[in-house]
mmCIF file of C-alpha atoms in Angstrom:
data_model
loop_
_atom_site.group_PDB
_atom_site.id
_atom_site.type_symbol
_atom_site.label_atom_id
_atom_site.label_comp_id
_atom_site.label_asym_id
_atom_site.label_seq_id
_atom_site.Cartn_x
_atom_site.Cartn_y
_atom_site.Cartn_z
ATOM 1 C CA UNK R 1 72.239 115.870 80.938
ATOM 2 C CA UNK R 2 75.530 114.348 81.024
ATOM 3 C CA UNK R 3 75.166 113.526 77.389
ATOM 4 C CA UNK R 4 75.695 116.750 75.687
ATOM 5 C CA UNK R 5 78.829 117.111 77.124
ATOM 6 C CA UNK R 6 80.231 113.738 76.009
ATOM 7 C CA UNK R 7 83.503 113.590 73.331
ATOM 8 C CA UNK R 8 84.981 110.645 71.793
ATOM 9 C CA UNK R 9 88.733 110.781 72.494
ATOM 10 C CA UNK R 10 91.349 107.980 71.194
ATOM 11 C CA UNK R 11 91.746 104.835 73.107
ATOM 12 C CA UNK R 12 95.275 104.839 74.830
ATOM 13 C CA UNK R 13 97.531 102.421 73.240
ATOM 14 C CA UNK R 14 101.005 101.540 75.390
ATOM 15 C CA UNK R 15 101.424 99.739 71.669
ATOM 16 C CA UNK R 16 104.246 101.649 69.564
ATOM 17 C CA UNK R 17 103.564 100.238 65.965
ATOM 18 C CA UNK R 18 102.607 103.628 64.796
ATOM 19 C CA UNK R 19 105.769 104.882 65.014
ATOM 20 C CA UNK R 20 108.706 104.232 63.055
ATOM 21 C CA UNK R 21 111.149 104.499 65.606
ATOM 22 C CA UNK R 22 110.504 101.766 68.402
ATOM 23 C CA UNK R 23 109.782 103.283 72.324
ATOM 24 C CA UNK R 24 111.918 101.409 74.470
ATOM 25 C CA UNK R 25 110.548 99.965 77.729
ATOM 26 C CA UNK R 26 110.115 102.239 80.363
ATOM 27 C CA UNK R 27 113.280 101.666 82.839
ATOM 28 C CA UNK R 28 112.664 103.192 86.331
ATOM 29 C CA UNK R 29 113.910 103.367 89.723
ATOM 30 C CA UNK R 30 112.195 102.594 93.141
ATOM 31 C CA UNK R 31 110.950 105.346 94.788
ATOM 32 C CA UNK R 32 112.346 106.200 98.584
ATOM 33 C CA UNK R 33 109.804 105.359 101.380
ATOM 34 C CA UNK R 34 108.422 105.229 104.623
ATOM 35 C CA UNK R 35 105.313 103.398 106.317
ATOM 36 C CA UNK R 36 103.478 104.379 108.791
ATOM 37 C CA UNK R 37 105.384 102.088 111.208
ATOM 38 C CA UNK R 38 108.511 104.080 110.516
ATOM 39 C CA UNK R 39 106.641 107.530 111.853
ATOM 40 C CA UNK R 40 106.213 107.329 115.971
ATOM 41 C CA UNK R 41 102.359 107.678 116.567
ATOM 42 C CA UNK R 42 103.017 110.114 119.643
ATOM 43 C CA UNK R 43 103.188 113.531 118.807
ATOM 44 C CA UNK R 44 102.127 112.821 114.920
ATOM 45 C CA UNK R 45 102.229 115.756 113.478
ATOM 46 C CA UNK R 46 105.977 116.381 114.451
ATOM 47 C CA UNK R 47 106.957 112.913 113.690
ATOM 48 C CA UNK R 48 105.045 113.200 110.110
ATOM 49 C CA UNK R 49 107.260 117.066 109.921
ATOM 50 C CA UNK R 50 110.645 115.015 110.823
ATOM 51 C CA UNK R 51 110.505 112.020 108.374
ATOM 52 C CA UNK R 52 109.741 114.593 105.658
ATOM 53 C CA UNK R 53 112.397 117.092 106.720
ATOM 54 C CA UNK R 54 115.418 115.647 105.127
ATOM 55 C CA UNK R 55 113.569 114.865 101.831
ATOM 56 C CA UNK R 56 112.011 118.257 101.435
ATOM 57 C CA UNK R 57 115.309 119.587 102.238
ATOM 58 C CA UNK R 58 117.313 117.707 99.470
ATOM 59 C CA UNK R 59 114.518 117.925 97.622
ATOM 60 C CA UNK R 60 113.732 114.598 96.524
ATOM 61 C CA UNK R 61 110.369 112.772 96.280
ATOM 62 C CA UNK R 62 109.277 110.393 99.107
ATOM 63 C CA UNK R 63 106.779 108.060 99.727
ATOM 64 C CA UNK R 64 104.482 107.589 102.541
ATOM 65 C CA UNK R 65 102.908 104.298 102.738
ATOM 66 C CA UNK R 66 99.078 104.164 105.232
ATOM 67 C CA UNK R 67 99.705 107.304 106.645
ATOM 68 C CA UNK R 68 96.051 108.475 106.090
ATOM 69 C CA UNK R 69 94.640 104.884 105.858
ATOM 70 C CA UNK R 70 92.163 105.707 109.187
ATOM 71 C CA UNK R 71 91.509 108.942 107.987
ATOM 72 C CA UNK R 72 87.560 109.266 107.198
ATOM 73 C CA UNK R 73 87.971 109.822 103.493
ATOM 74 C CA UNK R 74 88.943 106.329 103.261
ATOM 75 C CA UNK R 75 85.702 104.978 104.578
ATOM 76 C CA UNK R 76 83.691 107.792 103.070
ATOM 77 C CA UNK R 77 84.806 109.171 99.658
ATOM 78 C CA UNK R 78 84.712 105.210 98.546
ATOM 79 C CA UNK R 79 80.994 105.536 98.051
ATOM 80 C CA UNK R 80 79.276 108.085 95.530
ATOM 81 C CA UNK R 81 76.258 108.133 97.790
ATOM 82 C CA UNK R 82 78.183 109.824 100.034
ATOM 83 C CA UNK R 83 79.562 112.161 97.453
ATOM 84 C CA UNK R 84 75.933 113.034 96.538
ATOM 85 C CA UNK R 85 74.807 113.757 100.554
ATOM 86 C CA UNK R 86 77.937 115.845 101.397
ATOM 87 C CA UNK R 87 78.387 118.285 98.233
ATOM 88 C CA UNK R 88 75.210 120.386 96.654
ATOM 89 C CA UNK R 89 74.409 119.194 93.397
ATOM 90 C CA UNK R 90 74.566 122.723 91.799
ATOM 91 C CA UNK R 91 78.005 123.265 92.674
ATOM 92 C CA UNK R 92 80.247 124.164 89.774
ATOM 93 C CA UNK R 93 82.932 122.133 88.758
ATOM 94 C CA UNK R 94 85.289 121.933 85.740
ATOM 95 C CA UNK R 95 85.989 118.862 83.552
ATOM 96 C CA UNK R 96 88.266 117.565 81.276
ATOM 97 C CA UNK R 97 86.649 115.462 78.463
ATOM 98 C CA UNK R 98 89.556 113.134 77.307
ATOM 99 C CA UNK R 99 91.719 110.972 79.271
ATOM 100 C CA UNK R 100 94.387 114.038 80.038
ATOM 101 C CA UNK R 101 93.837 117.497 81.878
ATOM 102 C CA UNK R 102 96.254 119.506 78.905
ATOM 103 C CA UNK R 103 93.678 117.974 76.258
ATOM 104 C CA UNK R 104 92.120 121.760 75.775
ATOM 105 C CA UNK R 105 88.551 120.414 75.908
ATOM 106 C CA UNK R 106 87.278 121.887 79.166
ATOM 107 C CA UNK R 107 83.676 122.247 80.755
ATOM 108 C CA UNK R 108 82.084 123.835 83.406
ATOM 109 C CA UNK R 109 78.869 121.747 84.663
ATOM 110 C CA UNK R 110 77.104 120.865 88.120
ATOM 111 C CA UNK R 111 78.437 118.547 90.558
ATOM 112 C CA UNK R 112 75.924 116.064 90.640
ATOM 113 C CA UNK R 113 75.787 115.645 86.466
ATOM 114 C CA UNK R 114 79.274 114.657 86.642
ATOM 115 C CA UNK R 115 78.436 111.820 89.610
ATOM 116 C CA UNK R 116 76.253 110.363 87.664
ATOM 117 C CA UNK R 117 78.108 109.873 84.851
ATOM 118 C CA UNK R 118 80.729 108.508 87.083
ATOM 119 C CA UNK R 119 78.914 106.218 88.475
ATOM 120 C CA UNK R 120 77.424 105.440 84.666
ATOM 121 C CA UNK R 121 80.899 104.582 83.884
ATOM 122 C CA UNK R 122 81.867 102.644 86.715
ATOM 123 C CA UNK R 123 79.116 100.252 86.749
ATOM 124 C CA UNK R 124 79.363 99.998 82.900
ATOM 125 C CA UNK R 125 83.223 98.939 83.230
ATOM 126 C CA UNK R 126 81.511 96.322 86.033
ATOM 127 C CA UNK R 127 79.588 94.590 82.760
ATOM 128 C CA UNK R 128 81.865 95.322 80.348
ATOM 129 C CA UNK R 129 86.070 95.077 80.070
ATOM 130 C CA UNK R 130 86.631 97.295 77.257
ATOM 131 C CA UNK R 131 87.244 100.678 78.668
ATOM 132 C CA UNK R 132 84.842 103.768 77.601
ATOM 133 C CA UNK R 133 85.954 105.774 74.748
ATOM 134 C CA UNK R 134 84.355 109.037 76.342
ATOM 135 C CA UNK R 135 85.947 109.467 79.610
ATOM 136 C CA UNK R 136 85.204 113.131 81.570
ATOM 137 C CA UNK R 137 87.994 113.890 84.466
ATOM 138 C CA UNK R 138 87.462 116.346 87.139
ATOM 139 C CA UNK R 139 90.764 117.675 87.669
ATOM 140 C CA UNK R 140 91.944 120.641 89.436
ATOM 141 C CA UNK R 141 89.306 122.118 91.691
ATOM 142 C CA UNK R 142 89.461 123.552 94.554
ATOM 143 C CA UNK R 143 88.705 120.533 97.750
ATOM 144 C CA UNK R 144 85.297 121.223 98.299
ATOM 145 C CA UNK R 145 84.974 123.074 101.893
ATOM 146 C CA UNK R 146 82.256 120.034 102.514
ATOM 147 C CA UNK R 147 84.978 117.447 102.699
ATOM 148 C CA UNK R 148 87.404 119.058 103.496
ATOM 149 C CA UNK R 149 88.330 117.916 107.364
ATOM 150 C CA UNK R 150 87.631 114.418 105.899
ATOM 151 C CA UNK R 151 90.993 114.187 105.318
ATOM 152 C CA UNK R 152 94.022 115.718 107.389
ATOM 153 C CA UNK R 153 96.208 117.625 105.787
ATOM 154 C CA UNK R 154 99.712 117.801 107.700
ATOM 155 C CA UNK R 155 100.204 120.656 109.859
ATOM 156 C CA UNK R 156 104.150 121.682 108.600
ATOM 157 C CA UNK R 157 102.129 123.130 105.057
ATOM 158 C CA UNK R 158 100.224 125.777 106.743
ATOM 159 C CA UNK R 159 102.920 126.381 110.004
ATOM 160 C CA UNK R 160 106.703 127.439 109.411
ATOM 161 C CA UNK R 161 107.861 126.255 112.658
ATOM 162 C CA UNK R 162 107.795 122.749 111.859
ATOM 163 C CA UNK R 163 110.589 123.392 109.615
ATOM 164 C CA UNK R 164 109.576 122.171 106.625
ATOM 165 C CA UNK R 165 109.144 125.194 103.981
ATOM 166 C CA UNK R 166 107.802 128.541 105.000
ATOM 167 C CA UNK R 167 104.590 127.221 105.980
ATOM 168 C CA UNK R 168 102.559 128.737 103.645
ATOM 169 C CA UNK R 169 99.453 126.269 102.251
ATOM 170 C CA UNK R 170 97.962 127.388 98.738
ATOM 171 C CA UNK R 171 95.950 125.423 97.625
ATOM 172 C CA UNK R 172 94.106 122.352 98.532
ATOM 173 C CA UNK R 173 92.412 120.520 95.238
ATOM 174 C CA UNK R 174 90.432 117.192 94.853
ATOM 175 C CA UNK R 175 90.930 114.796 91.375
ATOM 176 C CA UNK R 176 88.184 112.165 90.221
ATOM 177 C CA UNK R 177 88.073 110.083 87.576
ATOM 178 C CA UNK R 178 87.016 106.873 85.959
ATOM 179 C CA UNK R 179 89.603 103.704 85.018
ATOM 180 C CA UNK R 180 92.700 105.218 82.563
ATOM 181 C CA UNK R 181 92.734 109.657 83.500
ATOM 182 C CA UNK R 182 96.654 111.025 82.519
ATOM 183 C CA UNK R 183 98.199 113.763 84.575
ATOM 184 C CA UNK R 184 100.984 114.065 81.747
ATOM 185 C CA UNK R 185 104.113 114.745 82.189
ATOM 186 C CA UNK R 186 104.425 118.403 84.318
ATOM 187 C CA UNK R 187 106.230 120.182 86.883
ATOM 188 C CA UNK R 188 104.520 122.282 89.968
ATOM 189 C CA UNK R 189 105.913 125.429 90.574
ATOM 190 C CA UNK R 190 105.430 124.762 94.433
ATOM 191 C CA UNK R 191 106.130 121.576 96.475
ATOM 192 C CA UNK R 192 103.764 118.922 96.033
ATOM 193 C CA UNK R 193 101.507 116.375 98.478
ATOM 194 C CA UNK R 194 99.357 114.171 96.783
ATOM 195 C CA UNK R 195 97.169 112.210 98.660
ATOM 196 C CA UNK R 196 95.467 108.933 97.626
ATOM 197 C CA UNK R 197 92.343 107.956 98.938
ATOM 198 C CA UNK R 198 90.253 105.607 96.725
ATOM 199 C CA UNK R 199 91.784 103.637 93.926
ATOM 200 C CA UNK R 200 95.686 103.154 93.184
ATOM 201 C CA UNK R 201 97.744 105.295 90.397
ATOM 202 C CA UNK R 202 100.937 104.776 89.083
ATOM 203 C CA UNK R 203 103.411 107.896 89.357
ATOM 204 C CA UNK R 204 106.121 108.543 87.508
ATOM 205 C CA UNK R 205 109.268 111.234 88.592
ATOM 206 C CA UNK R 206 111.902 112.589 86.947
ATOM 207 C CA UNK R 207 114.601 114.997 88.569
ATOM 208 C CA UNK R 208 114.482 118.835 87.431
ATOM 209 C CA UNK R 209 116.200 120.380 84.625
ATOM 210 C CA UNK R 210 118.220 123.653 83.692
ATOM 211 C CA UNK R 211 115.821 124.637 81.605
ATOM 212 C CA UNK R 212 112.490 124.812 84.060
ATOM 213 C CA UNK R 213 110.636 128.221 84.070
ATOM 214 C CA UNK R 214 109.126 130.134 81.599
ATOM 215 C CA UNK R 215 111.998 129.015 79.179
ATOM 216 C CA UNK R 216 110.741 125.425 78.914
ATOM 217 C CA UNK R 217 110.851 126.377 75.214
ATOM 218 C CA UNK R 218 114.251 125.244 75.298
ATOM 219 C CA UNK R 219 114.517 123.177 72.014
ATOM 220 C CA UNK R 220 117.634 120.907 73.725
ATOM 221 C CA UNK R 221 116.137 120.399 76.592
ATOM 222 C CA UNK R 222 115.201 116.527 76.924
ATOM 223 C CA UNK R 223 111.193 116.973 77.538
ATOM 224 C CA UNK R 224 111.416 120.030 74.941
ATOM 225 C CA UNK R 225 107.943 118.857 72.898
ATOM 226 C CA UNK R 226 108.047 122.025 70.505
ATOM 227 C CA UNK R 227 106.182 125.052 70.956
ATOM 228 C CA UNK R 228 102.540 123.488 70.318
ATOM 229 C CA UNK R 229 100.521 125.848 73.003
ATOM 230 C CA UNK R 230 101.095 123.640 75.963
ATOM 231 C CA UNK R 231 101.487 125.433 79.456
ATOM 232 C CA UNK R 232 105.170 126.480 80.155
ATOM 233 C CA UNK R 233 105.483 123.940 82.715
ATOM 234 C CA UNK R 234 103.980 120.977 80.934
ATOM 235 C CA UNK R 235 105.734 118.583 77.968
ATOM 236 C CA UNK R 236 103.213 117.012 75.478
ATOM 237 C CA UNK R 237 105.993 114.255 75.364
ATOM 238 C CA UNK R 238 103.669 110.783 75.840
ATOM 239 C CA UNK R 239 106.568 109.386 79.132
ATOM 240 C CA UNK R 240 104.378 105.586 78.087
ATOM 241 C CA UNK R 241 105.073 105.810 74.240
ATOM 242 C CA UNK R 242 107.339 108.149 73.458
ATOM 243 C CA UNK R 243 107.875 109.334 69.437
ATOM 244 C CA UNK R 244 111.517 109.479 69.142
ATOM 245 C CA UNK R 245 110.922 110.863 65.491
ATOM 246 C CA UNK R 246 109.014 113.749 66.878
ATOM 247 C CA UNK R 247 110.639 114.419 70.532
ATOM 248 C CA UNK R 248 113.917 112.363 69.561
ATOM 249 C CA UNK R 249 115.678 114.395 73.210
ATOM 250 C CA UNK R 250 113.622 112.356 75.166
ATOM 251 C CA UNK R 251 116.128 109.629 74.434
ATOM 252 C CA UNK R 252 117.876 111.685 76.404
ATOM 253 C CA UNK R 253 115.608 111.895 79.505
ATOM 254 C CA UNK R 254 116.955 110.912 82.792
ATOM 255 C CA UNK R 255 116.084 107.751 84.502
ATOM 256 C CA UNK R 256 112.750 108.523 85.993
ATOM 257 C CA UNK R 257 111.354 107.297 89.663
ATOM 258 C CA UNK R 258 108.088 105.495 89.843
ATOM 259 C CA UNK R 259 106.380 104.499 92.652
ATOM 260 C CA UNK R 260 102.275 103.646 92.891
ATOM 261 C CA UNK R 261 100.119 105.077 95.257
ATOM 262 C CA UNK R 262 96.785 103.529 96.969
ATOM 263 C CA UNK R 263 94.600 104.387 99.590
ATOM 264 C CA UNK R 264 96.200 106.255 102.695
ATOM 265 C CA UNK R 265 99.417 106.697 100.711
ATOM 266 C CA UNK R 266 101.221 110.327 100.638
ATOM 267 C CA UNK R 267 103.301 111.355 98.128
ATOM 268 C CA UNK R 268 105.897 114.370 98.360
ATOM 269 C CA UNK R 269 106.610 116.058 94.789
ATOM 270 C CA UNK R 270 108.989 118.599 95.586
ATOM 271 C CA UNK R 271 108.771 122.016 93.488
ATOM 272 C CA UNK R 272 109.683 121.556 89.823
ATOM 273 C CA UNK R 273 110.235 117.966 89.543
ATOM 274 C CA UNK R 274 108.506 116.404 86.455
ATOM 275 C CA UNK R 275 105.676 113.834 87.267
ATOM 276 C CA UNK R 276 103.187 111.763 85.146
ATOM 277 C CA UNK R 277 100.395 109.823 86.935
ATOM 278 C CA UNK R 278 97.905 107.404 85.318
ATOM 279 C CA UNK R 279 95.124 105.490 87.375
ATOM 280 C CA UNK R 280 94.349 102.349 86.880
ATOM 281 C CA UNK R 281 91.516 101.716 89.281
ATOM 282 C CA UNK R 282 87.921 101.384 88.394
ATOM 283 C CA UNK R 283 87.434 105.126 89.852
ATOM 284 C CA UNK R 284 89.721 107.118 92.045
ATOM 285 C CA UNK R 285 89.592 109.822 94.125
ATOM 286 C CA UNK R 286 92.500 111.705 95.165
ATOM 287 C CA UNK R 287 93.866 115.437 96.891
ATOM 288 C CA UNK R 288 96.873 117.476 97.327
ATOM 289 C CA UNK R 289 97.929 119.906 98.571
ATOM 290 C CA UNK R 290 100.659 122.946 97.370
ATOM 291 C CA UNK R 291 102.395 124.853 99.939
ATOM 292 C CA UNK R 292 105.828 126.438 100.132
#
């Protein structure tokens, strides 16, 4: 079943001999963080609501080490057995074929197809080191209402009197993947919490610019890629190998944050900050959460 869907896509290189202007090492900053140690177990939710406060109100990204590391989506989203018992088999989902959700090659199949070509994937990758050409990511659906009180989503997103927005939850939407799937480089209109539950990824954040809105067609802009049908809010710029012949602002681009993210970890993206994320696990599993 799985197989009609299937697309080669390119290998991702981090190697820049293709291009006749050299990418430059990636220089980054550490992000800001907190453990779980640092948030007082009594009264949880509040102390989750005032570690985030300050953050959310400057508006800069924060990182939240273990806080969901007893939560049971890290015992239970681990295993695609249990995938397979909690979630109908017929359910729709959509799917990216290529290692990036802007690659324009998305398909609509049922739940359980896509398992088992994850799990196809993962235990091929157990035999064999070279990574699959033909990798399918299911990114951007809605959490599926089976798992969804697997894993706790903080109480200030959805109730204004914790202070931290208006309290108003959006959306709640689940991401899985095999070894190598690209969130590339984009900005959320809303604030961001991405949760990681099985696997680690590697984030990258930079701070937002003038030109963010439905202008991002702002040619001096330093993520400016040219008008090539991306969405608004997204830059086909590649953050990992950058063309400076073809996007030579990015030589421009601020100094981003990075930070990586593994089980139990929270991440707060606040509204319109670019972010790129890569996994690098075998598989990985991960939710968040928009809310303003």
């Amino acid at each position: 079943m799985w197989q009609r869907y299937s697309v080669a896509v390119r290998r991702l290189s981090f190697s820049s001999s293709q291009h006749q202007i050299k990418s430059k090492p990636i220089e980054t900053i550490s992000l800001p963080q907190l453990s779980s140690q640092d948030i007082n177990s009594h009264e949880h939710q509040l102390a989750i609501a005032d570690a985030i406060r300050p953050y959310h109100q400057s508006q800069t990204p924060l990182l939240l080490t273990n806080l969901n590391s007893k939560c049971d989506a890290i015992y239970f989203w681990r295993s695609i057995q249990y995938w397979q018992a909690a979630v109908p088999e017929n359910t729709p989902v959509d799917v990216e074929l290529g290692r990036s959700y802007n690659t324009g090659n998305r398909v609509s199949m049922k739940f359980g197809d896509y398992l088992d070509y994850l799990s196809k994937v993962t235990e091929q990758e157990e035999k064999d080191a070279e990574q699959q050409e033909e990798v399918a990511y299911l990114a951007q659906n809605e959490l599926f209402a089976e798992v969804r009180n697997d894993i706790p989503t903080p109480h200030f997103c959805s109730d204004g009197s914790f202070n931290v927005g208006e309290g108003k939850l959006y959306h709640s939407m689940l991401w899985l993947g095999p070894r190598g799937t690209v969130s590339p480089l984009h900005y959320d209109p809303l604030d961001n919490l991405l949760m990681q539950i099985v696997g680690n990824k590697r984030v990258l954040l930079y701070p937002p610019d003038k030109g963010n809105g439905r202008d991002n067609n702002n040619s001096g802009s330093w993520h400016y890629a040219g008008l090539n049908g991306n969405q608004y809010n997204t830059s086909a710029v590649d953050v990992e190998n950058p063309n400076f012949e073809e996007h030579p602002n990015f030589q421009s681009a601020p100094t981003p944050y990075e930070c990586e993210i593994g089980p139990g970890d929270l991440l707060f993206i606040p509204s319109k900050w670019w972010h790129h994320v890569r996994s690098f696990s075998k598989w990985s599993a991960s939710a968040n959460v928009w809310w303003r």
